[in-house]
Amino acid sequence: MFELLASTTWRTILRAKQNQIALGEDAITSINLNAIASFAGGVAVEDTRIDEAKKGCDFEVWIGSADEGWCRYAVQAKKISFRGFRYEKLRHRVRGRDQIEILQEYAAKVRAAPIFCFFNFAPHVDVFNCKRDHDETQLGCMVLPAAVVEDALRTRGRRHFGWLHAQQEAIPWRCLITCLPGHLAVRTPSASLGWQNLESFHHEELPHDLQRGLRQKGSIHADQPVSHGEVPSYPLQEGFFYPRWHVVVDTGEAGEDSRARSSQSLWHRG
Ligand SMILES: [Zn+2]
């Protein structure tokens, strides 16, 4: 499913440009989260307490299973611009603070890996960092540790696809599910960059709110209205920023049965 969403995102961004349809990163985020929530092992819980004044990163995602434990990511989404294949608002200020700093602060507090998810189309792909199978459209949803983006922000001329996708940490988002250990082993010469050690964002258990969301989902039949879980129950602190969405991808649920169901319900087969 992550592969299908990435290649669909790649083609959709190109088509929207050709058709002169405005397509923002929020819309792409919503479409992709909706598809993940439609998958049998997927849940998306909206924290309706989060208004603009409290909104931090775009979403957080838990990937794993009851047996293997869970990797937690705090995610900031960015869409490519056709002008120079740049990311226009990469250095974005939110209420007087750098957005990337808000992302990193939240991630550190909750033990998540802070990452950027770039929604891309590009005419030239020079580097493809996954050995699993070579498909450039997989960079339609490309993830990078925030530390690499921070490095890009410090230097002129790096806020574009050409530079970012060529960094060895830049990988298709499917890799978070299929081949993360191989990518974690890759280190840049500078120790502050690169993917963090798995232990720093691995959790034994899913929070109870999200567990409930998954359980409810398992008991839902096609003819019943779908509930995607409850608002997380942790209290909100003043002056702190939170993700609007909490997303779960239960890879233990990804059997043949659920794959067949999810492929029928995807928004677009491209
Ligand atoms: Zn990979």
XYZ file of C-alpha atoms and ligand atoms in Angstrom:
271
model
C 0.000 0.000 0.000
C 2.810 2.446 0.813
C 4.337 1.716 -2.582
C 1.035 2.313 -4.320
C 0.493 5.599 -2.451
C 4.007 6.823 -3.295
C 3.753 6.153 -7.015
C 0.215 7.561 -7.080
C 1.422 10.720 -5.318
C 4.246 11.076 -7.871
C 1.870 10.820 -10.824
C -0.859 12.919 -9.200
C 1.511 15.846 -8.576
C 2.532 15.762 -12.250
C -1.072 15.542 -13.463
C -2.232 18.356 -11.192
C 0.489 20.535 -12.723
C -0.532 19.577 -16.267
C -4.203 20.217 -15.475
C -3.435 23.416 -13.542
C -5.185 22.097 -10.462
C -3.880 23.483 -7.182
C -2.881 20.588 -4.935
C -1.445 21.495 -1.561
C 0.551 19.386 0.864
C -2.377 19.303 3.291
C -4.604 17.728 0.635
C -1.987 15.111 -0.253
C -1.452 14.361 3.449
C -5.204 13.882 3.989
C -5.578 11.624 0.961
C -2.663 9.444 2.034
C -3.771 9.217 5.689
C -7.274 8.339 4.524
C -5.861 5.477 2.464
C -3.771 4.235 5.413
C -6.859 4.369 7.666
C -8.803 2.353 5.076
C -6.310 -0.504 5.357
C -7.231 -3.283 7.816
C -4.171 -2.664 10.034
C -4.380 1.111 9.736
C -5.908 3.641 12.105
C -5.946 7.434 11.936
C -7.098 9.300 15.040
C -7.655 13.016 14.844
C -6.952 14.974 18.007
C -9.766 17.489 17.729
C -8.345 19.550 20.616
C -5.525 20.741 18.371
C -6.328 24.095 16.820
C -3.917 26.310 14.852
C -2.401 27.706 18.043
C -1.461 24.221 19.246
C -0.631 22.515 15.981
C 2.939 21.247 15.736
C 4.003 18.681 13.162
C 1.480 17.313 10.667
C 1.089 13.822 12.064
C 2.783 11.083 13.997
C 2.844 7.490 12.883
C 3.408 4.233 14.739
C 4.653 1.373 12.570
C 5.022 -2.130 13.955
C 3.074 -4.902 15.622
C 2.217 -6.298 19.045
C 5.005 -8.870 18.622
C 7.771 -6.650 17.288
C 6.977 -3.409 19.080
C 6.478 -0.028 17.477
C 8.605 2.616 15.783
C 7.296 6.102 16.411
C 7.827 8.961 13.949
C 6.887 12.640 14.192
C 6.289 13.784 10.642
C 6.359 17.138 8.877
C 5.037 17.015 5.298
C 6.352 19.164 2.417
C 5.324 19.260 -1.220
C 7.637 19.984 -4.089
C 7.213 23.109 -6.203
C 7.730 22.985 -9.964
C 9.803 26.164 -9.731
C 13.249 24.660 -9.530
C 11.851 21.513 -7.865
C 12.343 23.314 -4.590
C 10.524 23.100 -1.268
C 9.287 26.649 -0.901
C 8.426 26.663 2.780
C 11.133 24.400 4.100
C 12.272 27.079 6.506
C 8.852 27.846 7.867
C 8.199 29.950 10.963
C 5.257 29.091 13.195
C 4.292 31.642 15.830
C 7.792 33.049 15.940
C 9.576 29.709 16.000
C 11.188 27.508 13.383
C 8.839 24.708 12.386
C 11.723 22.216 12.330
C 12.573 23.099 15.937
C 8.965 22.467 16.988
C 9.114 19.088 15.236
C 12.373 18.119 16.946
C 11.187 19.297 20.353
C 8.021 17.218 20.165
C 9.909 14.170 18.894
C 12.456 14.372 21.712
C 9.718 14.669 24.323
C 7.766 11.627 23.137
C 10.733 9.510 21.936
C 9.866 9.640 18.244
C 12.182 9.988 15.259
C 11.651 13.471 13.766
C 11.317 13.105 10.009
C 10.201 15.016 6.943
C 7.959 13.400 4.373
C 8.392 15.002 0.957
C 5.681 14.637 -1.667
C 7.487 14.700 -4.984
C 7.491 14.601 -8.689
C 10.777 15.279 -10.482
C 11.940 14.891 -14.088
C 15.366 13.587 -13.086
C 16.254 11.117 -10.392
C 20.007 10.721 -9.986
C 20.120 8.612 -6.859
C 17.852 5.871 -5.532
C 18.950 4.711 -2.117
C 16.894 1.553 -1.699
C 18.292 -1.718 -2.997
C 14.978 -3.489 -2.704
C 13.615 -2.678 -6.131
C 14.423 0.278 -8.275
C 11.330 2.382 -8.974
C 11.870 6.127 -9.075
C 8.182 6.898 -8.534
C 8.656 5.529 -4.991
C 10.213 8.925 -4.231
C 6.670 10.343 -4.540
C 6.655 9.892 -0.744
C 10.269 10.307 0.379
C 11.356 10.461 4.010
C 14.451 12.004 5.555
C 15.582 12.528 9.161
C 15.053 16.122 10.315
C 18.796 16.437 11.020
C 19.541 16.202 7.293
C 16.920 18.845 6.514
C 18.433 21.049 9.206
C 21.764 20.689 7.454
C 20.138 21.674 4.134
C 18.666 24.790 5.759
C 22.088 25.950 6.931
C 23.522 26.109 3.438
C 22.314 28.027 0.404
C 21.129 26.089 -2.614
C 20.139 22.866 -0.888
C 16.378 23.238 -0.406
C 15.458 21.304 -3.502
C 14.826 17.744 -4.639
C 18.158 17.545 -6.466
C 20.174 17.907 -3.261
C 17.844 16.259 -0.767
C 17.058 13.057 -2.680
C 20.786 12.500 -3.262
C 21.513 12.312 0.475
C 22.066 8.720 1.517
C 19.375 8.958 4.222
C 16.672 9.847 1.656
C 14.449 6.807 1.190
C 10.961 5.931 -0.050
C 8.516 5.780 2.835
C 7.864 2.085 2.148
C 11.356 1.462 3.556
C 10.084 2.314 7.058
C 8.133 -0.941 6.766
C 10.135 -3.146 4.448
C 13.851 -2.468 4.930
C 14.543 0.002 7.740
C 17.435 -1.913 9.403
C 19.514 -1.743 6.213
C 19.010 2.007 5.961
C 19.711 2.607 9.654
C 23.162 1.111 9.171
C 24.009 3.920 6.717
C 25.876 6.751 8.446
C 27.190 10.004 7.142
C 30.663 11.085 8.250
C 29.060 13.627 10.563
C 27.676 11.751 13.537
C 24.896 14.258 14.152
C 23.176 13.352 10.883
C 21.658 10.157 9.630
C 18.929 7.940 10.958
C 18.956 7.622 14.705
C 19.486 4.349 16.492
C 16.339 2.285 16.456
C 16.270 2.083 20.268
C 15.755 5.838 20.498
C 12.313 5.679 18.866
C 11.233 2.075 19.473
C 8.388 1.428 21.938
C 7.250 -1.876 23.387
C 3.594 -0.931 23.444
C 1.130 1.162 21.544
C -0.712 3.777 23.681
C -4.078 2.503 24.913
C -6.122 4.984 22.877
C -4.553 3.713 19.698
C -4.810 0.061 20.752
C -8.521 0.618 21.244
C -8.743 2.145 17.784
C -7.164 -0.957 16.267
C -9.379 -3.333 18.251
C -12.572 -1.482 17.334
C -11.550 -1.591 13.764
C -11.087 -5.357 13.879
C -14.689 -5.743 14.993
C -16.208 -3.477 12.367
C -18.158 -4.984 9.527
C -18.626 -3.424 6.165
C -22.222 -2.401 6.842
C -21.437 -0.562 10.112
C -20.234 3.008 10.366
C -16.481 3.143 10.881
C -15.088 4.744 14.008
C -11.397 5.496 13.893
C -10.764 5.514 17.617
C -10.811 8.168 20.274
C -9.055 11.405 21.026
C -5.750 10.675 22.769
C -6.196 11.088 26.486
C -2.901 12.775 27.393
C -3.268 16.335 28.717
C -2.129 19.220 26.546
C 0.552 21.480 27.988
C 0.501 25.224 27.531
C 3.065 26.542 25.060
C 3.722 23.118 23.571
C 2.788 21.926 20.097
C 1.144 18.656 19.060
C 0.408 16.681 15.909
C -3.135 16.832 14.609
C -3.215 13.166 13.607
C -2.036 9.935 15.195
C -1.658 7.143 12.686
C -1.035 3.429 13.241
C 0.239 0.948 10.693
C -0.030 -2.544 12.168
C 2.223 -4.721 10.035
C 1.083 -7.785 11.964
C -2.312 -7.273 10.352
C -0.898 -7.148 6.863
C -1.955 -10.655 5.833
C -3.228 -11.648 2.414
C -6.789 -11.059 3.503
C -6.270 -7.459 4.583
C -4.125 -6.688 1.542
C -6.976 -7.738 -0.722
C -9.440 -5.593 1.218
C -7.226 -2.524 1.300
C -6.485 -2.628 -2.408
C -10.211 -2.453 -3.123
C -10.704 0.578 -0.941
C -7.804 2.746 -2.070
C -8.853 6.093 -3.371
C -7.163 5.876 -6.708
C -5.400 3.122 -8.585
C -3.563 5.611 -10.788
Zn 14.654 0.531 1.402
